[in-house]
Tab-separated table of C-alpha atoms in Angstrom:
chain	number	residue	atom	x	y	z
Q	1	MET	CA	-0.001	-0.029	0.036
Q	2	LYS	CA	1.073	3.569	-0.635
Q	3	ALA	CA	3.535	4.942	2.117
Q	4	THR	CA	1.423	8.203	2.131
Q	5	ILE	CA	-1.548	6.363	3.769
Q	6	ALA	CA	0.006	3.126	5.043
Q	7	LEU	CA	-0.447	2.152	8.730
Q	8	THR	CA	2.119	1.305	11.054
Q	9	ALA	CA	2.870	-2.377	11.765
Q	10	ALA	CA	1.887	-1.785	15.408
Q	11	ALA	CA	-1.609	-0.499	14.397
Q	12	ALA	CA	-2.139	-3.434	12.082
Q	13	LEU	CA	-1.261	-5.907	14.878
Q	14	ALA	CA	-3.597	-4.054	17.235
Q	15	ALA	CA	-6.398	-4.317	14.546
Q	16	LYS	CA	-5.815	-7.972	14.080
Q	17	ALA	CA	-5.891	-8.725	18.003
Q	18	SER	CA	-9.081	-6.687	18.291
Q	19	ALA	CA	-10.749	-8.932	15.721
Q	20	ALA	CA	-10.134	-12.114	17.718
Q	21	CYS	CA	-13.593	-13.710	16.916
Q	22	PHE	CA	-16.607	-12.817	14.718
Q	23	SER	CA	-19.079	-11.759	17.390
Q	24	GLN	CA	-17.053	-8.609	18.182
Q	25	ARG	CA	-18.277	-7.100	14.821
Q	26	LEU	CA	-21.996	-7.853	16.004
Q	27	GLY	CA	-21.444	-6.051	19.501
Q	28	TYR	CA	-20.917	-9.210	21.506
Q	29	PRO	CA	-17.762	-10.367	23.348
Q	30	CYS	CA	-15.631	-13.413	22.602
Q	31	CYS	CA	-16.234	-16.428	24.800
Q	32	SER	CA	-13.535	-17.428	27.129
Q	33	GLY	CA	-14.648	-21.194	26.768
Q	34	ASN	CA	-15.857	-23.210	23.952
Q	35	GLU	CA	-19.289	-24.605	25.045
Q	36	VAL	CA	-21.682	-24.320	22.147
Q	37	VAL	CA	-25.116	-23.106	23.088
Q	38	TYR	CA	-26.383	-22.240	19.650
Q	39	THR	CA	-25.147	-22.217	16.112
Q	40	ASP	CA	-26.295	-19.977	13.138
Q	41	ASN	CA	-25.056	-18.939	9.729
Q	42	VAL	CA	-22.709	-16.531	11.524
Q	43	GLY	CA	-20.917	-19.161	13.830
Q	44	LYS	CA	-21.044	-20.702	17.161
Q	45	TRP	CA	-22.399	-19.071	20.159
Q	46	GLY	CA	-22.055	-19.389	23.854
Q	47	VAL	CA	-23.320	-17.798	27.025
Q	48	GLU	CA	-21.128	-16.249	29.733
Q	49	ASN	CA	-22.134	-13.823	32.591
Q	50	GLY	CA	-25.680	-13.922	31.136
Q	51	ASN	CA	-24.757	-12.632	27.649
Q	52	TRP	CA	-24.197	-13.991	24.440
Q	53	CYS	CA	-20.576	-14.410	23.300
Q	54	GLY	CA	-18.893	-15.741	20.064
Q	55	ILE	CA	-16.737	-18.752	20.208
Q	56	ALA	CA	-13.330	-17.955	18.580
Q	57	ASP	CA	-12.920	-20.767	16.334
Q	58	ALA	CA	-15.928	-19.848	14.213
Q	59	PRO	CA	-15.151	-20.769	10.675
Q	60	ALA	CA	-16.332	-17.473	9.256
Q	61	GLN	CA	-13.440	-15.679	10.682
Q	62	ALA	CA	-10.780	-17.877	9.389
Q	63	THR	CA	-11.824	-17.251	5.673
Q	64	CYS	CA	-11.191	-13.412	5.654
Q	65	TRP	CA	-8.425	-12.866	3.093
Q	66	SER	CA	-6.816	-9.883	4.852
Q	67	LEU	CA	-6.264	-11.844	8.043
Q	68	SER	CA	-3.367	-13.681	6.561
Q	69	GLN	CA	-1.644	-10.200	5.975
Q	70	GLY	CA	-2.191	-9.211	9.564
Q	71	TYR	CA	-5.331	-6.906	8.918
Q	72	PRO	CA	-8.934	-7.584	9.892
Q	73	CYS	CA	-11.840	-7.653	7.738
Q	74	CYS	CA	-14.021	-4.637	7.134
Q	75	SER	CA	-17.485	-4.812	8.763
Q	76	SER	CA	-19.223	-4.529	5.421
Q	77	SER	CA	-18.730	-5.590	1.752
Q	78	ASN	CA	-19.931	-2.106	0.848
Q	79	ALA	CA	-17.262	-0.275	2.745
Q	80	GLU	CA	-15.677	2.620	0.994
Q	81	VAL	CA	-12.601	1.557	-1.019
Q	82	TRP	CA	-9.498	3.535	-0.067
Q	83	TYR	CA	-6.950	1.426	-1.996
Q	84	THR	CA	-6.756	-1.453	-4.296
Q	85	ASP	CA	-3.677	-3.845	-4.826
Q	86	ALA	CA	-3.182	-7.446	-6.005
Q	87	SER	CA	-4.761	-8.726	-2.806
Q	88	GLY	CA	-7.931	-6.985	-3.060
Q	89	LYS	CA	-9.866	-3.882	-2.015
Q	90	TRP	CA	-8.930	-2.057	1.159
Q	91	GLY	CA	-11.084	0.033	3.407
Q	92	VAL	CA	-10.372	1.976	6.737
Q	93	GLU	CA	-12.273	1.554	9.844
Q	94	ASN	CA	-11.375	2.892	13.302
Q	95	GLY	CA	-8.090	4.174	11.946
Q	96	ASP	CA	-7.144	0.742	10.837
Q	97	TRP	CA	-6.647	-0.834	7.261
Q	98	CYS	CA	-9.284	-3.687	6.626
Q	99	GLY	CA	-9.821	-5.967	3.836
Q	100	ILE	CA	-13.199	-5.501	1.947
Q	101	PRO	CA	-14.919	-8.984	1.648
Q	102	THR	CA	-15.505	-9.952	-1.888
Q	103	GLY	CA	-18.612	-11.955	-1.368
Q	104	THR	CA	-17.364	-15.134	-2.860
Q	105	THR	CA	-17.277	-18.510	-1.206
Q	106	GLY	CA	-14.172	-20.496	-0.331
Q	107	GLY	CA	-10.495	-19.905	-1.212
Q	108	SER	CA	-8.153	-17.203	0.198
Q	109	THR	CA	-10.093	-14.245	-1.223
Q	110	GLY	CA	-12.727	-14.183	1.594
Q	111	GLY	CA	-15.923	-15.806	2.569
Q	112	SER	CA	-19.561	-14.693	1.938
Q	113	THR	CA	-19.996	-13.900	5.785
Q	114	GLY	CA	-17.345	-11.077	5.474
Q	115	GLY	CA	-15.340	-12.054	8.538
Q	116	GLY	CA	-18.456	-12.877	10.685
Q	117	ASN	CA	-21.147	-10.805	8.999
Q	118	VAL	CA	-24.755	-11.945	8.877
Q	119	THR	CA	-25.782	-12.184	5.297
Q	120	PRO	CA	-28.488	-9.489	4.628
Q	121	SER	CA	-31.893	-10.788	3.752
Q	122	ASN	CA	-33.535	-9.688	0.626
Q	123	GLU	CA	-36.897	-9.322	2.152
Q	124	GLN	CA	-38.259	-5.821	2.467
Q	125	TYR	CA	-39.989	-4.942	5.852
Q	126	THR	CA	-42.771	-2.321	5.597
Q	127	ILE	CA	-43.843	-0.375	8.659
Q	128	SER	CA	-47.628	0.136	8.851
Q	129	GLY	CA	-48.794	2.224	11.755
Q	130	ASN	CA	-47.110	2.038	15.159
Q	131	PRO	CA	-43.558	0.544	14.588
Q	132	PHE	CA	-43.352	-0.535	18.255
Q	133	LYS	CA	-46.503	-2.670	17.989
Q	134	GLY	CA	-46.389	-6.428	17.287
Q	135	VAL	CA	-42.504	-6.680	17.333
Q	136	GLU	CA	-39.767	-7.879	19.716
Q	137	PHE	CA	-37.385	-5.165	20.953
Q	138	TYR	CA	-33.665	-5.514	20.296
Q	139	ILE	CA	-31.412	-5.841	23.355
Q	140	ASN	CA	-28.654	-3.418	23.203
Q	141	PRO	CA	-25.460	-5.509	23.830
Q	142	TYR	CA	-23.146	-2.640	24.802
Q	143	TYR	CA	-25.590	-1.643	27.583
Q	144	VAL	CA	-25.686	-5.159	28.833
Q	145	GLU	CA	-21.862	-5.069	29.055
Q	146	GLU	CA	-22.132	-1.749	30.899
Q	147	VAL	CA	-24.535	-3.182	33.326
Q	148	ASP	CA	-22.417	-6.152	33.945
Q	149	GLY	CA	-19.587	-3.860	34.747
Q	150	ALA	CA	-21.777	-2.087	37.269
Q	151	ILE	CA	-22.893	-5.262	38.944
Q	152	ALA	CA	-19.227	-6.323	39.407
Q	153	GLN	CA	-18.999	-3.194	41.682
Q	154	MET	CA	-21.917	-4.249	43.747
Q	155	THR	CA	-22.242	-6.258	46.959
Q	156	ASP	CA	-25.782	-5.719	47.853
Q	157	SER	CA	-27.760	-8.933	46.574
Q	158	SER	CA	-31.113	-7.000	46.251
Q	159	LEU	CA	-29.388	-4.245	44.083
Q	160	ILE	CA	-27.679	-6.825	41.872
Q	161	ALA	CA	-31.099	-8.508	41.276
Q	162	LYS	CA	-32.474	-5.149	40.162
Q	163	ALA	CA	-29.548	-4.365	37.843
Q	164	GLU	CA	-29.761	-7.931	36.338
Q	165	LYS	CA	-33.485	-7.023	35.332
Q	166	MET	CA	-32.224	-3.898	33.534
Q	167	LYS	CA	-30.386	-5.995	31.053
Q	168	THR	CA	-33.615	-7.539	29.961
Q	169	TYR	CA	-34.993	-4.196	28.623
Q	170	SER	CA	-34.373	-2.563	25.295
Q	171	ASN	CA	-32.751	0.830	25.053
Q	172	ALA	CA	-31.589	3.156	22.230
Q	173	ILE	CA	-28.150	2.878	20.461
Q	174	TRP	CA	-26.671	6.316	20.173
Q	175	LEU	CA	-24.789	7.221	16.948
Q	176	ASP	CA	-23.199	10.217	18.400
Q	177	THR	CA	-20.032	10.506	16.290
Q	178	ILE	CA	-19.003	9.274	12.787
Q	179	LYS	CA	-16.655	6.593	14.456
Q	180	ASN	CA	-19.461	5.352	16.784
Q	181	MET	CA	-21.754	5.168	13.870
Q	182	GLN	CA	-19.398	3.055	11.908
Q	183	SER	CA	-18.838	0.783	14.866
Q	184	TRP	CA	-22.368	0.383	16.087
Q	185	LEU	CA	-24.809	0.742	13.170
Q	186	GLU	CA	-24.230	-2.226	10.998
Q	187	SER	CA	-23.066	-4.507	13.903
Q	188	ASN	CA	-26.387	-3.968	15.652
Q	189	LEU	CA	-28.513	-4.258	12.477
Q	190	GLN	CA	-26.705	-7.616	11.960
Q	191	GLY	CA	-27.436	-8.550	15.594
Q	192	ALA	CA	-31.222	-7.759	15.072
Q	193	GLN	CA	-31.226	-9.919	11.970
Q	194	SER	CA	-29.430	-12.777	13.839
Q	195	GLN	CA	-32.054	-12.382	16.662
Q	196	HIS	CA	-34.816	-12.591	14.045
Q	197	GLN	CA	-33.330	-15.707	12.543
Q	198	SER	CA	-33.146	-17.487	15.832
Q	199	SER	CA	-36.576	-16.348	17.303
Q	200	GLY	CA	-38.589	-15.945	14.162
Q	201	LYS	CA	-40.006	-12.754	15.269
Q	202	ASP	CA	-39.693	-9.162	13.791
Q	203	ILE	CA	-36.877	-7.307	15.728
Q	204	LEU	CA	-37.108	-3.508	16.254
Q	205	THR	CA	-33.955	-1.653	16.802
Q	206	VAL	CA	-33.918	1.993	17.931
Q	207	PHE	CA	-30.983	4.243	17.032
Q	208	VAL	CA	-30.370	7.878	18.068
Q	209	VAL	CA	-29.122	10.072	15.039
Q	210	TYR	CA	-27.024	12.620	16.889
Q	211	ASP	CA	-24.125	14.348	15.128
Q	212	LEU	CA	-25.451	17.600	13.514
Q	213	PRO	CA	-22.878	20.398	12.958
Q	214	GLY	CA	-22.988	22.642	15.948
Q	215	ARG	CA	-24.854	20.103	17.971
Q	216	ASP	CA	-26.449	21.130	21.181
Q	217	CYS	CA	-25.796	24.839	20.685
Q	218	HIS	CA	-27.206	25.897	24.008
Q	219	ALA	CA	-25.284	23.537	26.193
Q	220	LEU	CA	-21.527	22.658	26.493
Q	221	ALA	CA	-21.656	19.118	28.034
Q	222	SER	CA	-22.738	17.412	24.961
Q	223	ASN	CA	-21.313	19.554	22.174
Q	224	GLY	CA	-20.415	17.328	19.125
Q	225	GLU	CA	-17.489	16.797	16.861
Q	226	LEU	CA	-18.858	18.654	13.860
Q	227	LEU	CA	-18.743	22.496	13.858
Q	228	ALA	CA	-21.314	24.918	12.294
Q	229	ASN	CA	-19.709	25.440	8.993
Q	230	ASP	CA	-20.091	24.358	5.407
Q	231	GLY	CA	-17.272	21.890	5.434
Q	232	ASP	CA	-18.636	19.889	8.378
Q	233	LEU	CA	-22.082	20.059	6.958
Q	234	ALA	CA	-20.698	18.285	3.773
Q	235	ARG	CA	-19.053	15.662	6.171
Q	236	TYR	CA	-22.227	15.083	8.110
Q	237	LYS	CA	-24.036	14.454	4.649
Q	238	SER	CA	-21.332	12.227	3.121
Q	239	GLU	CA	-19.691	10.550	6.089
Q	240	TYR	CA	-22.773	10.206	8.405
Q	241	ILE	CA	-26.163	10.293	6.836
Q	242	ASP	CA	-25.225	8.692	3.558
Q	243	VAL	CA	-23.395	5.778	5.389
Q	244	ILE	CA	-26.448	5.495	7.597
Q	245	GLU	CA	-28.617	5.244	4.438
Q	246	GLY	CA	-26.341	2.660	2.926
Q	247	HIS	CA	-26.479	0.249	5.866
Q	248	LEU	CA	-30.300	0.753	6.215
Q	249	LYS	CA	-30.850	-0.135	2.587
Q	250	THR	CA	-28.798	-3.123	3.000
Q	251	TYR	CA	-30.445	-4.416	6.084
Q	252	LYS	CA	-34.027	-3.902	5.197
Q	253	SER	CA	-35.858	-7.037	6.502
Q	254	GLN	CA	-36.273	-5.741	10.132
Q	255	PRO	CA	-38.001	-2.460	11.361
Q	256	VAL	CA	-35.799	0.473	12.466
Q	257	VAL	CA	-36.704	3.582	14.559
Q	258	LEU	CA	-34.642	6.730	14.385
Q	259	ILE	CA	-34.676	9.308	17.133
Q	260	VAL	CA	-33.491	12.370	15.330
Q	261	GLU	CA	-31.111	14.936	16.816
Q	262	PRO	CA	-32.284	15.569	20.148
Q	263	ASP	CA	-32.300	19.257	21.285
Q	264	SER	CA	-31.647	20.654	17.968
Q	265	LEU	CA	-34.968	22.013	16.457
Q	266	ALA	CA	-36.206	22.915	20.076
Q	267	ASN	CA	-33.213	25.146	20.210
Q	268	LEU	CA	-34.457	26.892	17.102
Q	269	VAL	CA	-37.607	27.520	18.694
Q	270	THR	CA	-36.490	29.196	21.902
Q	271	ASN	CA	-32.683	30.100	21.724
Q	272	LEU	CA	-31.959	31.821	18.457
Q	273	GLU	CA	-31.989	35.194	19.899
Q	274	SER	CA	-30.378	34.534	23.226
Q	275	THR	CA	-27.646	32.185	22.214
Q	276	PRO	CA	-25.173	33.092	19.392
Q	277	ALA	CA	-24.006	29.564	18.846
Q	278	CYS	CA	-27.699	28.601	18.035
Q	279	ALA	CA	-28.021	31.493	15.589
Q	280	ASP	CA	-24.632	30.302	13.977
Q	281	SER	CA	-26.198	26.695	13.813
Q	282	GLU	CA	-29.567	27.410	12.401
Q	283	LYS	CA	-28.749	26.915	8.819
Q	284	TYR	CA	-26.979	23.683	9.461
Q	285	TYR	CA	-29.806	22.316	11.654
Q	286	LEU	CA	-32.351	23.108	8.886
Q	287	GLU	CA	-30.308	21.736	5.976
Q	288	GLY	CA	-29.245	18.783	8.008
Q	289	HIS	CA	-32.794	17.789	8.823
Q	290	ALA	CA	-33.976	18.441	5.228
Q	291	TYR	CA	-31.205	16.220	3.932
Q	292	LEU	CA	-31.717	13.266	6.406
Q	293	ILE	CA	-35.519	13.209	5.931
Q	294	LYS	CA	-35.293	13.033	2.177
Q	295	LYS	CA	-32.658	10.270	2.448
Q	296	LEU	CA	-34.017	8.119	5.350
Q	297	GLY	CA	-37.716	9.210	5.411
Q	298	VAL	CA	-38.412	7.208	2.175
Q	299	LEU	CA	-37.197	3.806	3.447
Q	300	PRO	CA	-40.258	1.704	4.162
Q	301	HIS	CA	-38.820	-0.152	7.178
Q	302	VAL	CA	-37.648	2.987	8.948
Q	303	ALA	CA	-39.790	5.246	11.160
Q	304	MET	CA	-38.413	8.692	12.259
Q	305	TYR	CA	-39.289	10.768	15.218
Q	306	LEU	CA	-38.041	14.462	15.554
Q	307	ASP	CA	-37.149	15.607	19.043
Q	308	ILE	CA	-39.389	18.228	20.714
Q	309	GLY	CA	-37.557	18.745	23.948
Q	310	HIS	CA	-39.714	18.520	27.009
Q	311	ALA	CA	-42.647	19.994	28.956
Q	312	PHE	CA	-40.572	22.702	30.620
Q	313	TRP	CA	-38.964	23.578	27.324
Q	314	LEU	CA	-41.765	24.046	24.839
Q	315	GLY	CA	-44.790	23.602	27.113
Q	316	TRP	CA	-45.822	27.241	27.297
Q	317	ASP	CA	-48.532	28.354	24.718
Q	318	ASP	CA	-46.348	30.683	22.734
Q	319	ASN	CA	-43.581	28.065	22.376
Q	320	ARG	CA	-45.816	25.407	21.227
Q	321	GLU	CA	-47.335	27.672	18.594
Q	322	LYS	CA	-44.040	28.661	17.330
Q	323	ALA	CA	-42.728	24.958	17.400
Q	324	GLY	CA	-45.654	23.953	15.081
Q	325	LYS	CA	-44.528	26.403	12.524
Q	326	VAL	CA	-40.849	25.393	12.719
Q	327	TYR	CA	-41.530	21.656	12.589
Q	328	ALA	CA	-43.950	21.912	9.776
Q	329	LYS	CA	-41.413	23.810	7.827
Q	330	VAL	CA	-38.726	21.168	8.562
Q	331	ILE	CA	-40.852	18.220	7.565
Q	332	SER	CA	-41.956	19.880	4.356
Q	333	SER	CA	-38.409	20.614	3.440
Q	334	GLY	CA	-37.686	16.923	3.458
Q	335	ALA	CA	-40.274	15.865	1.060
Q	336	PRO	CA	-40.821	13.291	-0.314
Q	337	GLY	CA	-39.454	11.681	3.037
Q	338	ASN	CA	-41.947	11.034	5.787
Q	339	VAL	CA	-41.699	11.614	9.491
Q	340	ARG	CA	-43.660	9.373	11.783
Q	341	GLY	CA	-43.728	11.672	14.673
Q	342	PHE	CA	-41.853	13.240	17.630
Q	343	THR	CA	-40.008	12.259	20.815
Q	344	ASP	CA	-40.260	14.034	24.072
Q	345	ASN	CA	-38.242	14.011	27.346
Q	346	VAL	CA	-35.091	12.591	25.814
Q	347	SER	CA	-32.375	12.488	28.540
Q	348	ASN	CA	-34.690	14.525	30.848
Q	349	TYR	CA	-36.441	13.864	34.076
Q	350	THR	CA	-39.735	15.387	33.715
Q	351	PRO	CA	-42.507	12.944	35.162
Q	352	TRP	CA	-45.062	11.509	32.949
Q	353	GLU	CA	-47.856	12.699	35.286
Q	354	ASP	CA	-47.320	15.085	38.133
Q	355	PRO	CA	-50.680	16.051	39.785
Q	356	THR	CA	-48.947	18.184	42.327
Q	357	LEU	CA	-48.282	20.750	39.729
Q	358	SER	CA	-50.581	23.028	37.815
Q	359	ARG	CA	-50.467	26.386	35.961
Q	360	GLY	CA	-49.054	28.903	38.503
Q	361	PRO	CA	-46.040	30.703	39.887
Q	362	ASP	CA	-44.269	27.404	40.801
Q	363	THR	CA	-44.338	26.249	37.148
Q	364	GLU	CA	-43.778	29.864	35.709
Q	365	TRP	CA	-47.406	29.571	34.550
Q	366	ASN	CA	-46.652	26.721	32.263
Q	367	PRO	CA	-49.903	24.943	31.331
Q	368	CYS	CA	-48.038	21.696	30.577
Q	369	PRO	CA	-46.237	20.810	33.786
Q	370	ASP	CA	-45.736	17.149	32.988
Q	371	GLU	CA	-45.120	15.216	29.775
Q	372	LYS	CA	-48.726	13.809	29.493
Q	373	ARG	CA	-50.272	17.284	29.333
Q	374	TYR	CA	-47.406	18.492	27.199
Q	375	LEU	CA	-48.263	15.818	24.539
Q	376	GLU	CA	-52.054	16.346	24.713
Q	377	ALA	CA	-51.541	19.945	24.075
Q	378	ILE	CA	-48.724	19.896	21.521
Q	379	SER	CA	-50.475	17.195	19.466
Q	380	LYS	CA	-53.467	19.554	18.807
Q	381	ASP	CA	-51.003	22.562	17.930
Q	382	PHE	CA	-48.936	20.407	15.443
Q	383	LYS	CA	-52.234	19.188	13.682
Q	384	SER	CA	-53.472	22.747	13.600
Q	385	ALA	CA	-50.002	23.681	11.913
Q	386	GLY	CA	-50.753	21.179	9.106
Q	387	ILE	CA	-48.528	18.337	10.169
Q	388	LYS	CA	-50.260	15.289	9.112
Q	389	SER	CA	-48.474	12.467	11.098
Q	390	VAL	CA	-48.377	13.251	14.854
Q	391	TYR	CA	-47.443	10.361	17.061
Q	392	PHE	CA	-45.092	10.384	19.907
Q	393	VAL	CA	-42.372	8.303	21.649
Q	394	SER	CA	-41.846	9.340	25.303
Q	395	ASP	CA	-38.418	8.780	27.002
Q	396	SER	CA	-39.289	7.033	30.322
Q	397	SER	CA	-35.799	5.972	31.151
Q	398	ARG	CA	-35.281	8.316	34.115
Q	399	ASN	CA	-38.638	9.841	35.192
Q	400	GLY	CA	-40.022	7.204	37.351
Q	401	LYS	CA	-39.523	9.296	40.507
Q	402	LYS	CA	-39.810	13.122	40.763
Q	403	VAL	CA	-36.226	14.131	41.109
Q	404	ASP	CA	-34.845	16.733	43.607
Q	405	ARG	CA	-34.384	19.725	41.188
Q	406	LYS	CA	-35.501	22.994	42.426
Q	407	HIS	CA	-36.250	24.254	38.885
Q	408	PRO	CA	-37.833	22.042	36.303
Q	409	GLY	CA	-35.206	23.289	33.793
Q	410	GLU	CA	-32.462	21.450	35.499
Q	411	TRP	CA	-31.313	18.604	33.299
Q	412	CYS	CA	-27.848	17.329	34.424
Q	413	ASN	CA	-27.400	14.140	36.588
Q	414	GLN	CA	-30.317	15.042	38.778
Q	415	THR	CA	-30.305	13.497	42.321
Q	416	GLY	CA	-33.433	11.471	43.338
Q	417	VAL	CA	-33.455	9.909	39.875
Q	418	GLY	CA	-35.542	6.611	39.197
Q	419	VAL	CA	-36.033	4.473	36.230
Q	420	GLY	CA	-39.663	4.897	34.842
Q	421	ALA	CA	-42.169	2.920	32.827
Q	422	ARG	CA	-40.687	-0.047	30.847
Q	423	PRO	CA	-40.473	0.096	27.088
Q	424	GLN	CA	-43.930	-0.821	25.595
Q	425	ALA	CA	-46.089	0.012	22.716
Q	426	SER	CA	-49.357	1.957	23.061
Q	427	PRO	CA	-48.978	2.255	26.787
Q	428	VAL	CA	-51.716	4.586	27.745
Q	429	SER	CA	-55.446	3.991	27.006
Q	430	GLY	CA	-57.137	6.822	25.167
Q	431	MET	CA	-53.855	8.230	23.829
Q	432	ASP	CA	-53.686	6.503	20.530
Q	433	TYR	CA	-51.180	8.971	19.379
Q	434	LEU	CA	-48.610	7.744	21.881
Q	435	ASP	CA	-46.709	5.094	20.184
Q	436	ALA	CA	-44.576	4.001	23.000
Q	437	PHE	CA	-42.821	4.472	26.299
Q	438	TYR	CA	-39.134	3.727	25.427
Q	439	TRP	CA	-35.735	4.112	27.253
Q	440	ILE	CA	-33.840	6.417	24.802
Q	441	LYS	CA	-31.164	7.753	27.355
Q	442	PRO	CA	-29.665	4.762	28.912
Q	443	LEU	CA	-29.667	4.953	32.680
Q	444	GLY	CA	-26.263	5.048	34.102
Q	445	GLU	CA	-24.684	7.074	31.412
Q	446	SER	CA	-23.712	10.606	32.511
Q	447	ASP	CA	-25.245	13.879	31.250
Q	448	GLY	CA	-22.019	15.758	31.789
Q	449	THR	CA	-18.977	16.298	33.863
Q	450	SER	CA	-19.011	18.192	37.234
Q	451	ASP	CA	-15.271	19.050	36.700
Q	452	GLU	CA	-15.286	22.869	36.482
Q	453	SER	CA	-11.753	22.663	34.805
Q	454	ALA	CA	-13.057	20.571	31.867
Q	455	ALA	CA	-13.485	21.986	28.400
Q	456	ARG	CA	-16.985	20.646	28.256
Q	457	PHE	CA	-18.010	21.571	31.783
Q	458	ASP	CA	-21.687	23.062	31.739
Q	459	GLY	CA	-22.755	25.176	34.687
Q	460	TYR	CA	-26.011	22.941	35.132
Q	461	CYS	CA	-23.688	20.035	36.055
Q	462	GLY	CA	-22.413	22.151	38.990
Q	463	HIS	CA	-25.895	23.079	40.378
Q	464	GLU	CA	-26.852	21.857	43.769
Q	465	THR	CA	-29.305	19.150	42.643
Q	466	ALA	CA	-26.749	17.657	40.111
Q	467	MET	CA	-25.048	14.587	41.482
Q	468	LYS	CA	-21.301	14.809	41.905
Q	469	PRO	CA	-18.699	13.970	41.161
Q	470	ALA	CA	-19.879	13.138	37.605
Q	471	PRO	CA	-17.832	11.892	34.615
Q	472	GLU	CA	-18.062	13.309	30.971
Q	473	ALA	CA	-21.370	12.951	29.087
Q	474	GLY	CA	-21.852	9.371	27.985
Q	475	GLN	CA	-19.391	7.846	30.335
Q	476	TRP	CA	-20.665	5.363	33.023
Q	477	PHE	CA	-21.958	7.017	36.233
Q	478	GLN	CA	-22.177	4.226	38.890
Q	479	LYS	CA	-23.729	6.145	41.678
Q	480	HIS	CA	-26.450	7.727	39.482
Q	481	PHE	CA	-27.197	4.244	38.026
Q	482	GLU	CA	-27.461	2.658	41.497
Q	483	GLN	CA	-29.915	5.535	42.743
Q	484	GLY	CA	-32.026	5.003	39.555
Q	485	ILE	CA	-32.662	1.326	40.067
Q	486	LYS	CA	-33.308	1.796	43.717
Q	487	ASN	CA	-35.896	4.377	42.885
Q	488	ALA	CA	-37.597	2.523	39.938
Q	489	ASN	CA	-41.041	3.137	39.515
Q	490	PRO	CA	-42.654	0.623	38.923
Q	491	PRO	CA	-40.188	-1.279	41.010
Q	492	LEU	CA	-37.685	-3.581	39.305
């Protein structure tokens, strides 16, 4: 390979070591033993610590043509070609060279499984109505691993039992950087297809699309990798959305829900005038949404939900009226793509119902002081604004117990947290526009660091009711997780 883009030998060896067995590409660990519990067209599977694992001698891994040269196989036969030589076509994943599978069987040029890949089905799944209904929810293997790590730090048997139950519930997979999207999207689509092949049921996977240029313009703790400029918008389109589109077109036999860019459009409703970073990001938020809706909203097995903040963000009458206009404009800009509906309370703590609150000074005269009243009101506003498909997914991962916050706008690592209603379709009688309660923000993953010297420190994470010390956003926060499962409502 050309010296200008060649990797070091050390990096190649590291890449080879990291691909020790086929299941790592599907988001599952390698087994330490070799007891076979299940075999599918991917390889042989075992169970360790309550989790599926791949047995390292799976034949699919041995046929990858690039392994003999010290490089792993790329995760997809559709990977971008960076270089071609006599051996074959080369791609780059996670900063390492990888061999692109040829799709042929036998020989030294690679197997049809692509180093452990599930062969995509040609069947086309079509979502009709509520995508959460009549399906089995995919279990996020990364979260299972996180919870296993949390259990290893516990000694209380009752707490361990609650944590074990957490592993049985589905939550969303966050594609919050280009690298994480490359690592997690296809591997979990393959995992869902494998789960379908073993159970015979349709498997719904939920992903959070979260990498807009200038992301989270009104906060610091969750700022993204892409800046609000034309060059990074081009990257967002070509390196992020286009790649997502390609994988979704390949794995079309199972339903997928996309939670789209939390906090972005809500910031355009309320923070354009007060926050210069939001004014700078407006163009890129609008163009980014238009592009992704056009690309992903036409896929029949995909349902998209745009984020609408929460009750104490857009709940006031004037905010809801303005939101109707903003969201109607965004959706029309993405034609012919479709949007199923909207998601509320993502990564927040607002209770589903709070009968102790009403419109008055304690709520700053908000007529919607809980998520139920918020959705009841905004559903009417959105329909009045001309939006045709108005359905909701409400994040119930951390609102089971009313938290200790002194102001309902507090959002960072709140004390008193409790996991809420379990993921379920059509959970409330008489609210046919509520598609699901679902755990979008995984309990235990931090909202942001409390370290005031950190570059991404946000003042909200230093407030009185924010639990401390807290790690960076997305990193595991053991104390917050333990409090959340202790306060679970309903109890675990």
